[in-house]
Coordinates of C-alpha atoms in Angstrom, one line a residue:
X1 CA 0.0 0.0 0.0
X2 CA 1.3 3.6 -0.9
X3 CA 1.0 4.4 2.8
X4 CA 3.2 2.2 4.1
X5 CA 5.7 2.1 1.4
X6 CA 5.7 6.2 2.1
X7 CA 6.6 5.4 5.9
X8 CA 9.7 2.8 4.6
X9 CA 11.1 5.3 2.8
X10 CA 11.0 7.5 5.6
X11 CA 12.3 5.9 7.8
X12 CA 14.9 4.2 5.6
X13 CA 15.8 8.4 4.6
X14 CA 16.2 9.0 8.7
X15 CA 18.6 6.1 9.5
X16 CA 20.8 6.7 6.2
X17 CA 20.9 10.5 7.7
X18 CA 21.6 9.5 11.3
X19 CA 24.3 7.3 9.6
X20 CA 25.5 10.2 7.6
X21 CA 26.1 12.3 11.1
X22 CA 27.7 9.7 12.1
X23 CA 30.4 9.0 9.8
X24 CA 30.8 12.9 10.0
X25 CA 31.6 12.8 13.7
X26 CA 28.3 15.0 14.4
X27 CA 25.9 12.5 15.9
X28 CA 26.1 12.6 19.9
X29 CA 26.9 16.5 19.5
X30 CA 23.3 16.5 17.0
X31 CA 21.3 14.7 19.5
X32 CA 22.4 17.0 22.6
X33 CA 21.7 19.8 20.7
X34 CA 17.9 18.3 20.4
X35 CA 17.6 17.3 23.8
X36 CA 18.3 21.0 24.9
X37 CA 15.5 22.3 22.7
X38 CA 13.2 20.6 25.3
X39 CA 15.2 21.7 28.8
X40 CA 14.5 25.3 27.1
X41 CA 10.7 25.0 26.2
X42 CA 9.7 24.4 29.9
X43 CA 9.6 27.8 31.2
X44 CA 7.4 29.0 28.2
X45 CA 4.7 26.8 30.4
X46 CA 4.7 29.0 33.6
X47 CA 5.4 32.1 31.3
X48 CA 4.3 32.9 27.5
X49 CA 5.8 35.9 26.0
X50 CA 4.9 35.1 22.8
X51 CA 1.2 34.7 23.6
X52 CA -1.0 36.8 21.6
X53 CA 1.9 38.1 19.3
X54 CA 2.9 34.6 17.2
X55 CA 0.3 32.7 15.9
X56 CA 1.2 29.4 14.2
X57 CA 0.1 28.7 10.6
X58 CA -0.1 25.3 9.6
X59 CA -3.0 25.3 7.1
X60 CA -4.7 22.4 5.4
X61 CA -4.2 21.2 1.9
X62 CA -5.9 23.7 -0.7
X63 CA -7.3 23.0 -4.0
X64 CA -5.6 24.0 -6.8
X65 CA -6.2 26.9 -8.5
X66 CA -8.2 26.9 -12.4
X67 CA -7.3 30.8 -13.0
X68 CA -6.3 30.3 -16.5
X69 CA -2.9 32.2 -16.0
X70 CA -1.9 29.5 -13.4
X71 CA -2.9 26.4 -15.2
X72 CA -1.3 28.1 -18.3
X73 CA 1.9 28.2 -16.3
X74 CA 1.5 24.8 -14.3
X75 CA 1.0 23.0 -17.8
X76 CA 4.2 25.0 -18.8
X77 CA 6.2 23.2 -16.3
X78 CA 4.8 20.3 -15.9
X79 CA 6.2 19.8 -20.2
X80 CA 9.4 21.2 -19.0
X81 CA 9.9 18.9 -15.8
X82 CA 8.9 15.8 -18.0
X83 CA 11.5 16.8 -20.6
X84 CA 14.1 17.5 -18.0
X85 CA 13.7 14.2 -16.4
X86 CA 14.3 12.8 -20.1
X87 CA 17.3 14.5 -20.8
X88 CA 18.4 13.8 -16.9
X89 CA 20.0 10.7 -18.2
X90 CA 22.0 11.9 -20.8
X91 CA 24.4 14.1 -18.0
X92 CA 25.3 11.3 -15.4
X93 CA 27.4 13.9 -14.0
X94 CA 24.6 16.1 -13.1
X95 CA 23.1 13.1 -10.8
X96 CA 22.0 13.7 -7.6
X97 CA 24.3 12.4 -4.6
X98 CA 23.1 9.2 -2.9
X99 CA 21.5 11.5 0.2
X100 CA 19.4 13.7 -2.3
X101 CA 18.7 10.7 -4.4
X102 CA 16.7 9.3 -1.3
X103 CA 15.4 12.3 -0.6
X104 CA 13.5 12.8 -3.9
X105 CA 12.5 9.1 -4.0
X106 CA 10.6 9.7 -0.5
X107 CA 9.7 13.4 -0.6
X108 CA 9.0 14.4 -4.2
X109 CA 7.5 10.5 -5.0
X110 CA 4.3 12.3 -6.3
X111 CA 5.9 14.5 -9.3
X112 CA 7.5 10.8 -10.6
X113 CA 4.0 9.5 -10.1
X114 CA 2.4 12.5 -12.3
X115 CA 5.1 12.4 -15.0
X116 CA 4.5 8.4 -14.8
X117 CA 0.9 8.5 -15.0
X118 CA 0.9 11.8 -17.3
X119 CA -1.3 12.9 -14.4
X120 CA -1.6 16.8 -14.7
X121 CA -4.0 17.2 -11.7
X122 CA -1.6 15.2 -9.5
X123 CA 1.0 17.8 -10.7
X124 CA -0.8 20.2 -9.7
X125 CA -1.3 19.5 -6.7
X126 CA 1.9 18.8 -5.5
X127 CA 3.1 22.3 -6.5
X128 CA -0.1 24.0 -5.1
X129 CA 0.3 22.4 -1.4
X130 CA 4.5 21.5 -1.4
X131 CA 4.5 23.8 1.7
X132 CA 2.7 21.5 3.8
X133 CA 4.0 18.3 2.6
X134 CA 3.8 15.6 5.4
X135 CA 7.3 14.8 4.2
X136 CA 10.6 16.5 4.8
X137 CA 11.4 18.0 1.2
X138 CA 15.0 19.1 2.2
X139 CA 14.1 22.6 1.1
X140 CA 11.9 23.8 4.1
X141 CA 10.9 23.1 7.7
X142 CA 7.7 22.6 7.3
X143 CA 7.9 19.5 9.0
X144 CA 8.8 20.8 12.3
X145 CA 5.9 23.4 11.8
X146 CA 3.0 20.9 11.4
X147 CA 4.0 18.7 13.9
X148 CA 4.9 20.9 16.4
X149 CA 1.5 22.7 16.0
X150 CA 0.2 19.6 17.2
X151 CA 0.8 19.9 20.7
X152 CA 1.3 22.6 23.4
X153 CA 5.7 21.3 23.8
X154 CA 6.2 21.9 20.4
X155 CA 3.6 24.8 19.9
X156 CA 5.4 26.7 22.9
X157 CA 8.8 25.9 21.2
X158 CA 7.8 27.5 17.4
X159 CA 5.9 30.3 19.0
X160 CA 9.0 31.4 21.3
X161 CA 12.0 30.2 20.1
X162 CA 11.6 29.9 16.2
X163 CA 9.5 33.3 15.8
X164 CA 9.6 35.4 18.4
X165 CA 13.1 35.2 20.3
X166 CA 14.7 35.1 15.9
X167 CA 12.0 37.9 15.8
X168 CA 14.1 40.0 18.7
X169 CA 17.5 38.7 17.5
X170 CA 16.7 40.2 13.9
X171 CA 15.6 43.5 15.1
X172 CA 18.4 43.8 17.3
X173 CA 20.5 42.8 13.8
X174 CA 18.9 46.0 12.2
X175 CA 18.5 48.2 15.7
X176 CA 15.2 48.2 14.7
X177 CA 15.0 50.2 11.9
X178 CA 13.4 47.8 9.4
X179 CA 9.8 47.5 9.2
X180 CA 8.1 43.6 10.1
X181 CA 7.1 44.0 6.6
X182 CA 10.3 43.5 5.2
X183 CA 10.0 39.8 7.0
X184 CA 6.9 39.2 5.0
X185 CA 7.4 36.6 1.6
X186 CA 4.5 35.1 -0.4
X187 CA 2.6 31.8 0.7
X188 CA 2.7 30.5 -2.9
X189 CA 2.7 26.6 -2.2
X190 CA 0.4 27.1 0.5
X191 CA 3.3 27.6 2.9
X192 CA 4.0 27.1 6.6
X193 CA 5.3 29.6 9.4
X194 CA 3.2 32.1 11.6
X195 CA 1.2 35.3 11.9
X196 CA 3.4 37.7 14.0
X197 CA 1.3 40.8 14.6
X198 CA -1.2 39.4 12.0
X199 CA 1.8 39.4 9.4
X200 CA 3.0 36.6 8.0
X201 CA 6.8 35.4 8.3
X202 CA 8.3 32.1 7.6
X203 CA 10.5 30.5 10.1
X204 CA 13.6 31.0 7.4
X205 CA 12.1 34.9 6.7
X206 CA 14.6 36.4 9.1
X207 CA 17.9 35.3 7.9
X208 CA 17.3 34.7 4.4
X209 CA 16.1 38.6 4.7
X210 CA 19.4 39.8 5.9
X211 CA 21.6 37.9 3.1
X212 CA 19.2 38.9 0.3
X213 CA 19.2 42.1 1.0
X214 CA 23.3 42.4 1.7
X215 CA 23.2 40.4 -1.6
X216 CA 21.4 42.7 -3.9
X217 CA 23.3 45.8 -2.8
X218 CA 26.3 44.4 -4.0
X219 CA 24.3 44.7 -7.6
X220 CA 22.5 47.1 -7.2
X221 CA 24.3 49.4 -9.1
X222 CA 24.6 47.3 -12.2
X223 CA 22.6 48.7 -15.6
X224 CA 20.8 44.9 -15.6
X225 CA 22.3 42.4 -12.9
X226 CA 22.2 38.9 -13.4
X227 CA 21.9 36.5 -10.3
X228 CA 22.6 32.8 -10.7
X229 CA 22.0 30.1 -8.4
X230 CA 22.6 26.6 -7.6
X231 CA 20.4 24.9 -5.5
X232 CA 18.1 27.3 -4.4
X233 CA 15.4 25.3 -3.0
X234 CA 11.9 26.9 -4.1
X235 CA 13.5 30.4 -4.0
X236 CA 12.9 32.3 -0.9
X237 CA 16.4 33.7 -0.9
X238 CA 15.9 34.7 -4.6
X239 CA 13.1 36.1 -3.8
X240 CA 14.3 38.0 -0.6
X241 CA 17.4 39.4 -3.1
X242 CA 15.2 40.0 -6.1
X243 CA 12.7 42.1 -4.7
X244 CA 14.5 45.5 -4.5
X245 CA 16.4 45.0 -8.0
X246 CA 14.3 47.0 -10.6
X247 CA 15.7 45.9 -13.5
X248 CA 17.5 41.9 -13.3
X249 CA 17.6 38.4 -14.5
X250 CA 18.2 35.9 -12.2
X251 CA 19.2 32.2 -13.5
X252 CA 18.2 29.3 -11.2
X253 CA 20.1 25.8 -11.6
X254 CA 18.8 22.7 -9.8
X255 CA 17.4 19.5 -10.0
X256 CA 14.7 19.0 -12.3
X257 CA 12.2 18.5 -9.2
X258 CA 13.5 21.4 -7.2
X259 CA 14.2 23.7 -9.8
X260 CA 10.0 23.0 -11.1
X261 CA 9.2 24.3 -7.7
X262 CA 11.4 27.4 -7.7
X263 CA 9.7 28.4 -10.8
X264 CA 6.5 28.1 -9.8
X265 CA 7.4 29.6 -6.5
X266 CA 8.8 32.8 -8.2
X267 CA 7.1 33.0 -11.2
X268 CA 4.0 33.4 -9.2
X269 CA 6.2 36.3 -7.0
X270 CA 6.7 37.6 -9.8
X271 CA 4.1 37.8 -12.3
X272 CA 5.2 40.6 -14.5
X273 CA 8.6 39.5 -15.3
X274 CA 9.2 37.3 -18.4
X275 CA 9.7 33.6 -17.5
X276 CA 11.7 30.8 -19.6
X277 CA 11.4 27.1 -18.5
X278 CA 13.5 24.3 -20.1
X279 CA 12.9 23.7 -23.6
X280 CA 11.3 26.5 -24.6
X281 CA 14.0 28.6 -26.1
X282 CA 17.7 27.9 -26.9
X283 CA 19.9 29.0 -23.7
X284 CA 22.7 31.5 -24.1
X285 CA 24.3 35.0 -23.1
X286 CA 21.0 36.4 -25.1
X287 CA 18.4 34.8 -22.8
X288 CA 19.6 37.2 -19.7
X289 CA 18.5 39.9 -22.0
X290 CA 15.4 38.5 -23.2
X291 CA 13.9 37.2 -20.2
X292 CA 14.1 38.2 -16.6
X293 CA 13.7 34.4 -14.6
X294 CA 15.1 31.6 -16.3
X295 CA 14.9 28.0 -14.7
X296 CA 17.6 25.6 -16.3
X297 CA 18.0 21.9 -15.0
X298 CA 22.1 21.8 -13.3
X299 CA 23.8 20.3 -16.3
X300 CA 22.7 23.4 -18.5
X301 CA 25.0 25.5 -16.5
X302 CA 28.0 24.3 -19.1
X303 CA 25.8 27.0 -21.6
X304 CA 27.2 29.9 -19.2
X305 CA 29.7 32.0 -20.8
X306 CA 32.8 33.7 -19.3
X307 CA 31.6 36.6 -17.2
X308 CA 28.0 36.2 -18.0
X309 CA 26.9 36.2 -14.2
X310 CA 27.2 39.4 -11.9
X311 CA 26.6 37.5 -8.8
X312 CA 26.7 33.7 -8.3
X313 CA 24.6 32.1 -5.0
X314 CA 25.0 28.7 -3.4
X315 CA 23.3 28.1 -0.3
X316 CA 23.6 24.7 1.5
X317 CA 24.0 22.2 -1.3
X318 CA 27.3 21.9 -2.5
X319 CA 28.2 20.6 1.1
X320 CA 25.1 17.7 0.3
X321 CA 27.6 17.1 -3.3
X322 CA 30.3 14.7 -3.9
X323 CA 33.4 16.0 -4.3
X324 CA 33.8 15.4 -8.2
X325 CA 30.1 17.0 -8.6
X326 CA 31.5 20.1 -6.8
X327 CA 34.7 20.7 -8.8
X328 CA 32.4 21.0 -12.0
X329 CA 30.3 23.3 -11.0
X330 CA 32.5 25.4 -9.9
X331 CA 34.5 25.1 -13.0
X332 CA 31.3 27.0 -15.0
X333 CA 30.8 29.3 -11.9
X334 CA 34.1 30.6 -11.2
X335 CA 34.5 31.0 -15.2
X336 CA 31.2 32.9 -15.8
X337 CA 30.8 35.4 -12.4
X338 CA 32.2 38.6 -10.8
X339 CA 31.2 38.1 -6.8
X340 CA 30.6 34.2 -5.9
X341 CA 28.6 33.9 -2.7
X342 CA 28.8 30.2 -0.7
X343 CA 27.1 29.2 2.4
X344 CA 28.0 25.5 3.9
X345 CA 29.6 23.0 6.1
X346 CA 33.3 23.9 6.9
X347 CA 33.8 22.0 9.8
X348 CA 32.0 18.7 9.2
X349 CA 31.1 16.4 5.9
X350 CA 28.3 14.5 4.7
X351 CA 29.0 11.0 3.6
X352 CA 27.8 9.3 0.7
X353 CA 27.6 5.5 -0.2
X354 CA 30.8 4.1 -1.9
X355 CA 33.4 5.8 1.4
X356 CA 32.5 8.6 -0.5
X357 CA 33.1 12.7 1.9
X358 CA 31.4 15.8 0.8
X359 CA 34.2 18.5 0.3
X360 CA 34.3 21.7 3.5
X361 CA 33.9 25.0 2.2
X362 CA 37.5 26.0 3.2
X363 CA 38.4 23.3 0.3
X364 CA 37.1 24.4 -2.5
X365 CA 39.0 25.1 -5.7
X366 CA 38.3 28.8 -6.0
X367 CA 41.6 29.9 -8.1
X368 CA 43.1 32.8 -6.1
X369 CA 44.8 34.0 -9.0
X370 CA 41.5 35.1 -9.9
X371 CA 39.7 35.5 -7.0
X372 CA 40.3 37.5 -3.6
X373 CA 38.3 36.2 -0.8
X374 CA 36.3 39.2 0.6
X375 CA 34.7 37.5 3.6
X376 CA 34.9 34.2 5.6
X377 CA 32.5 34.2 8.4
X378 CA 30.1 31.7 10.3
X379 CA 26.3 32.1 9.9
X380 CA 24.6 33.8 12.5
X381 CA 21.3 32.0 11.8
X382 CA 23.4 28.7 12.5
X383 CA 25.2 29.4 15.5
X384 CA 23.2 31.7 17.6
X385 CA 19.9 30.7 15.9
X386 CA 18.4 28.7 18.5
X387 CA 19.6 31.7 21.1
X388 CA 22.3 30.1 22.3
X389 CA 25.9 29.9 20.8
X390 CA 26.3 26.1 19.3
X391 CA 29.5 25.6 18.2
X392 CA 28.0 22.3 16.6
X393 CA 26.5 23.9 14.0
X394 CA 29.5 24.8 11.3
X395 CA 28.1 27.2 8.5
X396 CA 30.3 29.7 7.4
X397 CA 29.7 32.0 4.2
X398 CA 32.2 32.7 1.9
X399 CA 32.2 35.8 -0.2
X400 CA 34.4 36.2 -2.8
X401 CA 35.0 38.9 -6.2
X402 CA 37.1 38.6 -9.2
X403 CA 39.9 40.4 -9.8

C-alpha cells in the first residue's frame, strides 16, 4: 500500500541521515543539541511571552487553482519537468548524490508519479500544497511546523523560540529600523510559518532577509544584474534578493524536481517578469537579455559563458555534493561570475555511499589567482539561531570577487 511504502522510505531516509552524522563525527553533538531544545521549552509553560503576538500557521491542503494564468503556467512546467527528467539521463554527472537521491524518492515521489501516470491534476497538486507536505522536502521546515502545531511542547517551542526570540534577534540585527514588513514573503505553495502581529513570516524569513538584502546591494548598481543560483530550494532567498532590484535576471540551476518548484514559487512572485522554462528557447548569453527568470535543470550550466553572471549564490547544497560533482560546478561558476557567494559545512562532511566525503567550504577550488576572498564568516542563523551559541552547528559564508 502507498502508505506504508511512504513510511519505509522514511524511515529508511532517517537512518541513512543518522548514519551520515555519524560518519561525519556530528551524531552525539546533534542529539544533545535536540535534547536542549526541550530543557529550554519548559519555562514557556509558567510564562508565555509570545502569547498573543505569534500565531502558528499550519494550514490544510488547498485546492488547486483553475485561474487560467496559473494552469497556463502549471501546464508549462509540468512539459518542462517531464522533458528535464528525459534528458536527466543523458548528463550522469549532473546526478543527484546518494543523500538527495533518497530524498527525492521519499519526498518528491508524487511529481515521478504525475510524470508516470501523465497525471496533470496530481501535478498540480503537488506544486499548489509542497509547503505543507507531510514529508521532509529538504528545502523547508515545514515538517517541524506541522508537527509541532500539534501539541502545546512543540507549539510553545515554534511560538518562542523559532518566531519570536529570531524575531528579537533580527531587530536587534537592524536596531530596529526595518519595518516587520520586510520579513513578509508570499505563501505560494500554501506555505507554513506564523502570523506575528497578524503578518506573515516564515521561520527562514529572518535570515534569508538579511543575506538577500546584503546580496542585492552588491548589484545594485549594475545597468541589468544577473543572479545565478545553484540549489536554491523553491527560491525564498531569490526572492528576498530580487525584490529591491528593478531591473534583473536571475538564472536558477537545480534538480529537475526542485528547480520545477522554484519556478512556480517565483514566477508566481513575480508575475510581471518574463519567465523561460527548459525547452522553450535555446539558452545563451542572449536569454539574460530576453527574459528576466530563467529555470535551467544543473547540467545546463555548461551553456554559461565567461563573465556572463554578476553574482553567483550557493546556499547549502554543494556541502550535500560529492566531491567530483562540486569541482564541476564550480568550473562553469568561477569561469562565468564577478562576486561568488557560498554558504555551507566547513567543519563537518556528509558521507555518501561508496566511502565517499562531501568536500568543507575551506576546500574548495576557488583559483586565487582570480579571485580575492572578501569575507569568511560563520552564519549567524546557524550558530546563535536557537539563542544560544552552538559551536556544533559549522556554516560559514564565503564571499568572494574577481579580480
Amino acid at each position: 500500500m502507498p502508505i506504508f511504502r511512504d513510511i519505509y522510505k522514511s524511515i529508511k531516509l532517517i537512518i541513512n541521515m543518522m548514519k551520515s552524522a555519524k560518519k561525519a563525527g556530528r551524531l552525539k553533538k546533534a542529539i544533545f543539541s535536540r535534547v536542549l531544545n526541550y530543557v529550554r521549552v519548559l519555562p514557556y509553560f509558567i510564562y508565555n511571552p509570545a502569547f498573543k503576538k505569534v500565531r502558528i500557521h499550519a494550514p490544510k491542503p488547498s485546492i488547486p487553482s483553475k485561474d487560467q494564468n496559473e494552469i497556463d503556467l502549471v501546464k508549462r512546467l509540468f512539459k518542462a519537468y517531464k522533458l528535464m527528467k528525459e534528458d536527466e539521463i543523458l548528463h550522469p554527472k549532473y546526478h543527484p548524490s546518494s543523500l538527495w537521491k533518497l530524498q527525492l524518492d521519499n519526498s518528491f515521489s508524487e511529481l515521478k508519479e504525475s510524470k508516470d501516470l501523465d497525471n496533470f491534476e496530481l501535478f498540480h497538486y503537488f506544486l499548489s500544497n509542497f509547503g505543507i507536505s507531510d514529508k521532509y522536502l529538504g528545502i523547508e521546515n515545514q515538517v517541524l511546523i506541522k508537527r509541532g502545531n500539534k501539541n502545546i511542547f512543540g507549539k510553545l517551542y515554534l511560538q518562542n523560540i523559532v518566531f519570536y526570540k529570531t524575531l528579537k534577534l533580527w531587530k536587534w540585527f537592524y536596531n530596529d529600523r526595518k519595518s516587520l514588513d520586510r520579513l513578509i514573503y508570499p505563501t505560494y505553495g500554501n506555505q507554513c510559518g506564523a502570523y506575528i502581529f497578524g503578518k506573515f513570516v516564515g521561520a527562514g524569513s529572518f535570515f534569508n532577509e538579511i543575506y538577500g538584502s546584503t546580496l542585492s546591494k552588491l548589484i545594485e548598481d549594475c545597468d541589468r544584474p544577473v543572479v545565478g543560483e545553484i540549489g536554491g530550494g523553491y527560491g525564498k532567498l531569490a526572492y528576498f534578493t530580487l525584490r529591491d532590484l528593478k531591473n534583473s535576471c536571475y538564472v536558477g540551476f537545480d534538480l529537475p524536481e526542485i528547480v520545477t518548484l522554484q519556478a512556480y514559487y517565483l514566477s508566481k512572485c513575480f508575475p510581471s517578469k518574463a519567465n523561460l522554462l527548459y525547452g522553450e528557447s535555446d539558452f545563451n548569453r542572449q536569454t539574460f537579455k530576453n527574459f528576466d527568470l530563467v529555470f535551467m535543470p544543473s547540467f545546463e550550466i555548461e551553456k554559461l559563458e565567461k563573465e556572463s553572471i554578476d553574482l553567483f549564490i550557493n546556499k547549502n547544497s554543494f556541502g550535500e555534493m560529492e566531491e567530483e560533482t562540486v569541482l564541476n560546478y564550480l568550473s562553469f561558476v568561477c569561469n562565468s561570475t564577478n562576486y561568488l557567494f557560498h554558504l555551507n559545512h566547513d567543519n563537518y562532511r556528509n558521507s555518501f555511499d561508496g566511502n565517499k566525503y562531501s568536500l568543507l567550504g575551506s576546500e574548495y577550488p576557488i583559483p586565487s589567482k582570480d579571485f580575492k576572498l572578501l569575507v569568511r564568516y560563520p552564519d549567524l542563523g546557524h550558530l546563535i539561531g536557537r539563542h544560544f551559541i552552538d559551536l556544533y552547528q559549522d556554516i560559514f559564508f564565503y564571499l568572494y570577487k574577481k579580480k
